[in-house]
């Protein structure tokens, strides 16, 4: 096996004069580490269910899937797939236009209204991807001279959106009210927006809203929260961490994606009607990009209905999450500060071990993805487990046995 000396961070600034010439060392590095590269872009040959078949490199394995964000198991829910199929047959494959000009259908409007009602907001606005939505909302609202105050662990779509807006970016230490206070004190007098996440995607912990909101309110600044991983999962009715902490009315804008618990694609932002009315005309990711396909919208409408008519799926997800966390802790694994269904297994700084163990687990029948620097700090490379309501205890046990037999055995 090769040692993996580099990470993607090493090739961000190419030396050559031409942007169309990628650094030759990048290709060499990729070629030399081809066995590890086979871990990226694995081919799933089945649906994103709790088990499936994965092709990595040349080999195919039946696996327990702990890598798909199908949190409530809705990707293959019969009511959801039927709604999508019917819309596909009745409405065709695409919206074929931007929502502002020609892509908006009655279905899109219905979904917006349902999401506004669900989140308890005046209005909701759809985006054709979660990334585009997070980026497009910040880029649509912030301007040069403004300040985006982001938690240091915010997702790249939020960082990119703030950069695109040409606002100044200020990061505060993750979930640290004192660091936030300092960031807000230093930027006093500017137009500012604090940007948080519901569940942080690499660590699985929640925004510490009870500690952060009093600071934000003292500085009289608005809050945008990205609930990509917490919508339909947290809160008594699935409205996210702002419901979980009972602070929905203290957060101006709630954003979420359809790619996780909704098991689809796209995203939405929900908030006051005049603000979203403005955003529709100033968010280029909305106005200059095609609307979601009707079949996707119909599937999401049904997913919302199924997920919110009772708490059965959410309860099952939490029960599975508690079970897996307790068992994994019992094995002595480092799960960081996760309190959610997103559970990192932190293995340290040995990149070669990270990749070798990932391949080994794949061969033994477990689909886990490696998370490498620079996505996470160099000393805390990890796998990231996504628990779903669809997993059975037997499948979770099988996964835990493989983790014990691979990661734990190596750490002993
Ligand atoms: C917090 C957060 N926001 C936004 C996104 C982007 O969402 P999508 O994958 O739906 O484009 C992700 C994706 O992982 C995420 O974790």
Coordinates of C-alpha atoms and ligand atoms in Angstrom, one line a residue:
X1 CA 0.0 0.0 0.0
X2 CA 1.2 3.5 -0.7
X3 CA 1.6 6.2 1.9
X4 CA -0.7 9.1 1.2
X5 CA 1.6 12.1 1.7
X6 CA -0.7 14.8 0.3
X7 CA -4.2 16.0 0.7
X8 CA -6.4 18.0 -1.6
X9 CA -5.3 21.1 0.2
X10 CA -1.9 20.8 -1.4
X11 CA -3.1 21.4 -4.9
X12 CA -5.5 24.3 -4.4
X13 CA -3.0 26.9 -5.7
X14 CA -1.4 25.5 -8.9
X15 CA 2.0 26.9 -9.9
X16 CA 1.5 27.0 -13.6
X17 CA 0.5 30.1 -15.7
X18 CA -2.6 28.6 -17.3
X19 CA -5.8 27.9 -15.3
X20 CA -6.7 25.3 -17.9
X21 CA -3.6 23.2 -16.9
X22 CA -4.1 21.3 -13.7
X23 CA -1.0 20.8 -11.6
X24 CA 0.9 17.7 -13.0
X25 CA 1.7 16.6 -9.4
X26 CA -2.1 16.3 -8.8
X27 CA -2.4 13.6 -11.5
X28 CA 0.7 11.8 -10.2
X29 CA -0.6 11.8 -6.7
X30 CA -4.0 10.6 -7.9
X31 CA -2.4 7.8 -10.0
X32 CA -0.1 6.7 -7.2
X33 CA -2.9 6.6 -4.7
X34 CA -5.4 4.9 -7.2
X35 CA -6.3 2.3 -4.6
X36 CA -7.5 5.1 -2.3
X37 CA -9.1 7.1 -5.0
X38 CA -11.4 4.2 -5.6
X39 CA -13.0 5.2 -2.3
X40 CA -14.3 8.3 -3.9
X41 CA -17.3 8.3 -6.2
X42 CA -18.2 4.7 -5.4
X43 CA -21.0 3.4 -7.6
X44 CA -24.1 2.5 -5.7
X45 CA -25.9 -0.1 -7.8
X46 CA -29.1 -0.1 -5.8
X47 CA -31.4 2.4 -4.1
X48 CA -30.1 4.4 -1.2
X49 CA -31.7 2.0 1.3
X50 CA -30.3 0.7 4.6
X51 CA -28.5 -2.0 2.6
X52 CA -27.4 -2.1 -1.0
X53 CA -24.7 -3.1 -3.4
X54 CA -21.6 -0.9 -4.0
X55 CA -19.0 -1.0 -6.7
X56 CA -15.6 0.3 -5.7
X57 CA -12.8 0.0 -8.2
X58 CA -13.4 -3.3 -9.9
X59 CA -15.2 -5.1 -7.1
X60 CA -18.8 -5.2 -6.1
X61 CA -20.0 -5.8 -2.5
X62 CA -23.3 -6.2 -0.7
X63 CA -23.2 -3.7 2.2
X64 CA -25.0 -2.2 5.1
X65 CA -25.3 1.5 4.0
X66 CA -24.3 4.0 6.7
X67 CA -23.5 6.7 4.2
X68 CA -26.8 8.0 2.7
X69 CA -28.7 10.9 4.3
X70 CA -32.0 9.0 3.8
X71 CA -32.7 9.8 7.5
X72 CA -36.4 8.8 7.5
X73 CA -36.1 6.1 4.8
X74 CA -38.4 8.1 2.5
X75 CA -36.3 7.5 -0.7
X76 CA -38.2 4.3 -1.3
X77 CA -41.4 5.0 0.6
X78 CA -44.2 3.7 -1.6
X79 CA -46.4 6.8 -1.2
X80 CA -43.5 9.1 -2.1
X81 CA -42.3 7.2 -5.1
X82 CA -45.9 6.8 -6.3
X83 CA -46.5 10.6 -6.1
X84 CA -43.3 11.2 -8.0
X85 CA -44.1 8.6 -10.7
X86 CA -47.6 10.1 -11.2
X87 CA -46.3 13.6 -11.6
X88 CA -43.6 12.3 -14.0
X89 CA -46.3 10.8 -16.1
X90 CA -48.7 13.7 -16.0
X91 CA -46.2 16.6 -16.1
X92 CA -43.1 15.2 -17.9
X93 CA -39.5 15.3 -16.9
X94 CA -38.5 18.9 -16.3
X95 CA -39.7 22.4 -15.4
X96 CA -37.7 23.7 -18.4
X97 CA -37.5 27.3 -17.2
X98 CA -36.5 29.5 -14.3
X99 CA -39.1 30.0 -11.7
X100 CA -39.3 33.7 -12.3
X101 CA -40.1 33.4 -16.0
X102 CA -41.7 30.0 -16.9
X103 CA -40.6 27.2 -14.6
X104 CA -43.0 27.7 -11.8
X105 CA -46.0 25.2 -11.7
X106 CA -48.9 25.0 -9.4
X107 CA -47.1 22.1 -7.8
X108 CA -44.2 24.4 -6.8
X109 CA -46.6 26.9 -5.4
X110 CA -48.3 24.2 -3.4
X111 CA -45.0 23.0 -1.9
X112 CA -44.0 26.6 -1.0
X113 CA -47.3 27.1 0.8
X114 CA -47.0 23.7 2.6
X115 CA -43.5 24.6 3.7
X116 CA -44.5 28.0 4.9
X117 CA -47.3 26.4 7.0
X118 CA -45.0 23.7 8.2
X119 CA -42.3 26.1 9.3
X120 CA -44.8 28.6 10.7
X121 CA -43.5 31.3 8.4
X122 CA -45.2 33.8 6.0
X123 CA -43.5 32.4 2.9
X124 CA -41.1 29.8 1.5
X125 CA -39.1 29.8 -1.6
X126 CA -37.6 26.8 -3.5
X127 CA -34.2 26.3 -4.9
X128 CA -33.1 23.5 -7.3
X129 CA -30.2 22.4 -5.0
X130 CA -29.4 22.8 -1.3
X131 CA -26.0 24.2 -2.2
X132 CA -27.4 26.7 -4.6
X133 CA -30.0 27.7 -2.0
X134 CA -27.6 28.3 0.8
X135 CA -25.2 30.1 -1.4
X136 CA -27.9 32.0 -3.3
X137 CA -29.7 33.2 -0.2
X138 CA -26.6 34.7 1.3
X139 CA -25.4 36.1 -2.0
X140 CA -28.9 37.6 -2.6
X141 CA -29.1 39.4 0.7
X142 CA -25.6 40.5 1.6
X143 CA -23.6 43.2 -0.2
X144 CA -20.1 44.7 -0.2
X145 CA -19.6 46.5 3.1
X146 CA -21.8 44.1 5.0
X147 CA -20.5 41.4 7.3
X148 CA -21.4 37.7 7.3
X149 CA -20.6 36.3 10.8
X150 CA -20.3 32.6 10.4
X151 CA -19.8 29.7 12.8
X152 CA -16.3 28.3 11.9
X153 CA -17.9 25.0 11.0
X154 CA -20.5 26.3 8.5
X155 CA -20.9 24.4 5.3
X156 CA -19.0 25.6 2.2
X157 CA -22.2 26.7 0.4
X158 CA -22.6 29.3 3.1
X159 CA -19.0 30.4 2.9
X160 CA -19.2 30.6 -0.8
X161 CA -22.4 32.5 -0.7
X162 CA -20.9 35.1 1.7
X163 CA -17.8 35.3 -0.5
X164 CA -19.9 35.8 -3.7
X165 CA -21.8 38.6 -2.0
X166 CA -18.5 40.4 -1.4
X167 CA -19.5 41.0 2.2
X168 CA -16.7 40.7 4.7
X169 CA -16.5 37.2 6.2
X170 CA -15.9 36.9 9.9
X171 CA -15.7 33.4 11.5
X172 CA -16.4 32.8 15.2
X173 CA -15.2 29.7 17.1
X174 CA -17.6 26.9 16.7
X175 CA -20.6 27.4 19.1
X176 CA -18.6 29.8 21.3
X177 CA -20.7 32.7 22.5
X178 CA -17.7 34.7 23.7
X179 CA -16.0 34.4 20.3
X180 CA -19.3 35.4 18.7
X181 CA -19.6 38.4 21.0
X182 CA -16.1 39.5 20.0
X183 CA -16.9 39.1 16.3
X184 CA -20.1 41.2 16.7
X185 CA -18.4 43.8 18.8
X186 CA -15.6 44.3 16.3
X187 CA -18.1 44.8 13.4
X188 CA -20.5 47.1 15.2
X189 CA -22.2 49.6 13.0
X190 CA -22.2 47.4 9.9
X191 CA -25.1 45.5 8.3
X192 CA -24.6 42.0 9.7
X193 CA -26.1 38.6 9.5
X194 CA -25.2 35.7 11.8
X195 CA -25.1 32.3 9.9
X196 CA -25.5 29.0 11.8
X197 CA -26.3 25.4 11.1
X198 CA -28.9 23.3 12.8
X199 CA -26.8 20.1 12.9
X200 CA -23.2 20.6 11.8
X201 CA -22.6 18.2 9.0
X202 CA -19.1 16.9 9.9
X203 CA -19.6 16.7 13.6
X204 CA -23.2 16.0 14.2
X205 CA -23.6 18.5 17.1
X206 CA -26.3 21.1 17.1
X207 CA -26.0 24.9 17.1
X208 CA -25.9 25.9 20.8
X209 CA -28.9 28.3 20.3
X210 CA -29.6 28.8 24.0
X211 CA -26.1 30.2 24.4
X212 CA -25.7 32.0 21.1
X213 CA -29.1 33.7 20.7
X214 CA -28.8 36.0 23.7
X215 CA -25.5 37.3 22.4
X216 CA -27.0 37.8 18.9
X217 CA -30.0 39.6 20.4
X218 CA -27.9 41.9 22.5
X219 CA -26.2 43.0 19.3
X220 CA -29.6 43.3 17.5
X221 CA -28.5 41.2 14.6
X222 CA -30.5 38.8 12.4
X223 CA -29.9 35.0 12.2
X224 CA -30.0 32.7 9.2
X225 CA -29.9 29.0 10.1
X226 CA -29.2 26.1 7.7
X227 CA -31.2 23.1 8.9
X228 CA -30.1 20.7 6.1
X229 CA -29.5 17.8 8.5
X230 CA -32.1 18.7 11.2
X231 CA -35.3 19.4 9.3
X232 CA -37.9 16.6 9.8
X233 CA -35.5 15.1 12.4
X234 CA -35.4 17.6 15.3
X235 CA -38.3 19.1 17.2
X236 CA -41.6 17.7 18.2
X237 CA -43.1 18.2 14.8
X238 CA -39.9 18.0 12.8
X239 CA -39.4 21.7 12.3
X240 CA -35.8 21.5 13.2
X241 CA -33.5 22.5 16.0
X242 CA -35.2 25.9 16.3
X243 CA -38.3 23.9 17.4
X244 CA -36.2 21.6 19.5
X245 CA -34.9 24.6 21.5
X246 CA -38.2 26.5 21.4
X247 CA -36.7 29.5 19.6
X248 CA -38.3 29.5 16.2
X249 CA -39.6 33.1 16.6
X250 CA -36.1 34.3 17.4
X251 CA -34.6 33.2 14.1
X252 CA -35.4 35.3 11.1
X253 CA -34.6 32.9 8.2
X254 CA -34.8 29.1 8.2
X255 CA -33.1 27.2 5.4
X256 CA -33.1 23.5 4.7
X257 CA -32.4 21.1 1.9
X258 CA -34.5 18.3 0.4
X259 CA -31.4 16.1 -0.1
X260 CA -31.4 14.7 3.5
X261 CA -34.5 13.6 5.4
X262 CA -36.7 14.5 2.4
X263 CA -34.6 12.0 0.4
X264 CA -34.7 14.1 -2.8
X265 CA -33.0 17.2 -4.2
X266 CA -33.4 20.9 -3.8
X267 CA -33.8 23.3 -0.9
X268 CA -36.0 26.0 0.5
X269 CA -35.7 29.2 2.6
X270 CA -38.6 30.2 4.8
X271 CA -39.2 33.6 6.3
X272 CA -41.1 36.9 6.2
X273 CA -43.0 37.5 2.9
X274 CA -41.5 41.0 2.0
X275 CA -37.9 39.6 2.5
X276 CA -38.5 36.5 0.3
X277 CA -40.3 38.7 -2.3
X278 CA -37.1 40.8 -2.5
X279 CA -34.9 37.6 -2.5
X280 CA -36.8 36.1 -5.5
X281 CA -35.5 39.0 -7.6
X282 CA -31.9 39.3 -6.2
X283 CA -30.9 35.7 -5.7
X284 CA -29.3 34.7 -9.0
X285 CA -29.3 31.0 -8.0
X286 CA -33.1 31.3 -8.0
X287 CA -33.9 33.6 -10.8
X288 CA -31.3 32.4 -13.3
X289 CA -31.6 28.7 -12.8
X290 CA -34.2 26.1 -13.8
X291 CA -37.0 25.3 -11.3
X292 CA -37.2 21.8 -9.7
X293 CA -38.7 19.1 -11.9
X294 CA -42.4 18.5 -11.2
X295 CA -41.8 14.8 -10.2
X296 CA -39.3 16.0 -7.5
X297 CA -41.7 18.6 -6.2
X298 CA -44.6 16.1 -6.0
X299 CA -42.3 13.6 -4.2
X300 CA -41.2 16.3 -1.7
X301 CA -44.9 17.3 -1.1
X302 CA -45.7 13.7 -0.3
X303 CA -42.5 13.2 1.8
X304 CA -43.5 16.2 3.9
X305 CA -47.0 14.8 4.4
X306 CA -45.7 11.3 5.4
X307 CA -43.0 12.7 7.7
X308 CA -45.3 15.1 9.5
X309 CA -48.6 13.1 9.9
X310 CA -47.2 11.4 13.0
X311 CA -43.8 10.9 14.7
X312 CA -43.3 7.3 13.8
X313 CA -40.4 7.6 11.4
X314 CA -38.7 10.3 13.5
X315 CA -39.1 8.1 16.7
X316 CA -37.6 5.1 14.9
X317 CA -34.7 7.3 13.7
X318 CA -34.0 8.5 17.2
X319 CA -34.3 5.0 18.7
X320 CA -31.8 3.7 16.1
X321 CA -29.5 6.7 16.7
X322 CA -29.5 6.1 20.5
X323 CA -28.8 2.4 20.0
X324 CA -26.0 2.9 17.6
X325 CA -24.3 5.7 19.7
X326 CA -24.5 3.6 22.9
X327 CA -23.0 0.5 21.2
X328 CA -20.3 2.5 19.4
X329 CA -19.4 4.3 22.6
X330 CA -19.2 0.9 24.3
X331 CA -16.6 -0.1 21.7
X332 CA -14.5 2.9 22.8
X333 CA -14.8 4.8 19.5
X334 CA -14.2 8.5 19.4
X335 CA -17.6 10.0 18.4
X336 CA -16.7 13.6 19.0
X337 CA -19.5 15.8 20.2
X338 CA -22.2 14.3 18.1
X339 CA -25.7 14.3 19.6
X340 CA -27.6 13.6 16.4
X341 CA -28.1 10.9 13.7
X342 CA -24.9 12.2 12.1
X343 CA -22.2 10.4 14.0
X344 CA -18.5 10.8 13.2
X345 CA -16.0 8.0 14.0
X346 CA -12.8 10.0 14.5
X347 CA -9.7 8.0 13.8
X348 CA -6.9 10.6 14.0
X349 CA -4.3 11.8 11.6
X350 CA -3.2 8.6 9.8
X351 CA -4.6 9.1 6.3
X352 CA -3.3 5.8 5.1
X353 CA -5.1 3.9 7.9
X354 CA -8.3 5.9 7.2
X355 CA -8.3 4.7 3.6
X356 CA -7.1 1.2 4.2
X357 CA -9.7 0.6 6.9
X358 CA -12.4 2.0 4.6
X359 CA -11.6 -0.4 1.9
X360 CA -11.4 -3.3 4.4
X361 CA -14.8 -2.4 5.8
X362 CA -16.2 -2.1 2.3
X363 CA -15.0 -5.7 1.5
X364 CA -16.5 -6.9 4.8
X365 CA -19.9 -5.4 3.8
X366 CA -20.1 -1.9 5.2
X367 CA -20.5 1.3 3.1
X368 CA -18.8 4.1 5.0
X369 CA -17.1 7.1 3.3
X370 CA -13.8 8.6 4.5
X371 CA -13.7 12.3 5.4
X372 CA -10.3 13.7 4.9
X373 CA -8.5 17.0 5.4
X374 CA -9.3 19.8 4.4
X375 CA -13.0 18.9 4.9
X376 CA -12.1 18.2 8.6
X377 CA -9.0 19.1 10.7
X378 CA -5.8 17.1 9.8
X379 CA -5.7 15.5 13.3
X380 CA -9.3 14.3 13.2
X381 CA -9.9 12.4 10.0
X382 CA -13.0 10.3 10.2
X383 CA -15.9 8.3 8.9
X384 CA -19.3 9.8 9.1
X385 CA -22.2 7.6 10.0
X386 CA -25.7 8.5 8.8
X387 CA -28.3 6.5 10.8
X388 CA -31.8 6.2 9.3
X389 CA -35.2 5.1 10.4
X390 CA -35.0 2.3 7.9
X391 CA -32.1 0.4 9.5
X392 CA -33.0 -2.7 11.5
X393 CA -31.1 -3.6 14.7
X394 CA -29.7 -6.6 12.9
X395 CA -28.2 -4.3 10.2
X396 CA -26.8 -1.9 12.8
X397 CA -25.2 -4.8 14.7
X398 CA -23.7 -6.1 11.5
X399 CA -22.2 -2.7 10.8
X400 CA -20.9 -2.4 14.4
X401 CA -19.3 -5.8 14.2
X402 CA -17.4 -4.8 11.1
X403 CA -16.3 -1.5 12.7
X404 CA -15.1 -3.4 15.7
X405 CA -13.3 -5.9 13.6
X406 CA -11.6 -3.2 11.6
X407 CA -11.3 0.2 13.4
X408 CA -11.3 -1.0 17.0
X409 CA -9.0 -4.0 16.3
X410 CA -6.5 -1.6 14.7
X411 CA -6.6 0.8 17.5
X412 CA -6.0 -1.8 20.2
Ligands
LIG1 C1 -25.3 22.0 6.1 C2 -25.5 21.8 4.6 N1 -26.0 22.8 3.9 C3 -26.2 22.6 2.6 C4 -25.8 21.5 1.9 C5 -25.9 21.3 0.5 O1 -27.1 20.6 0.2 P1 -27.3 19.7 -1.1 O2 -26.4 18.5 -1.0 O3 -28.7 19.4 -1.0 O4 -26.9 20.6 -2.3 C6 -25.3 20.4 2.7 C7 -24.9 19.2 2.0 O5 -24.3 18.3 2.5 C8 -25.1 20.6 4.1 O6 -24.6 19.6 4.8

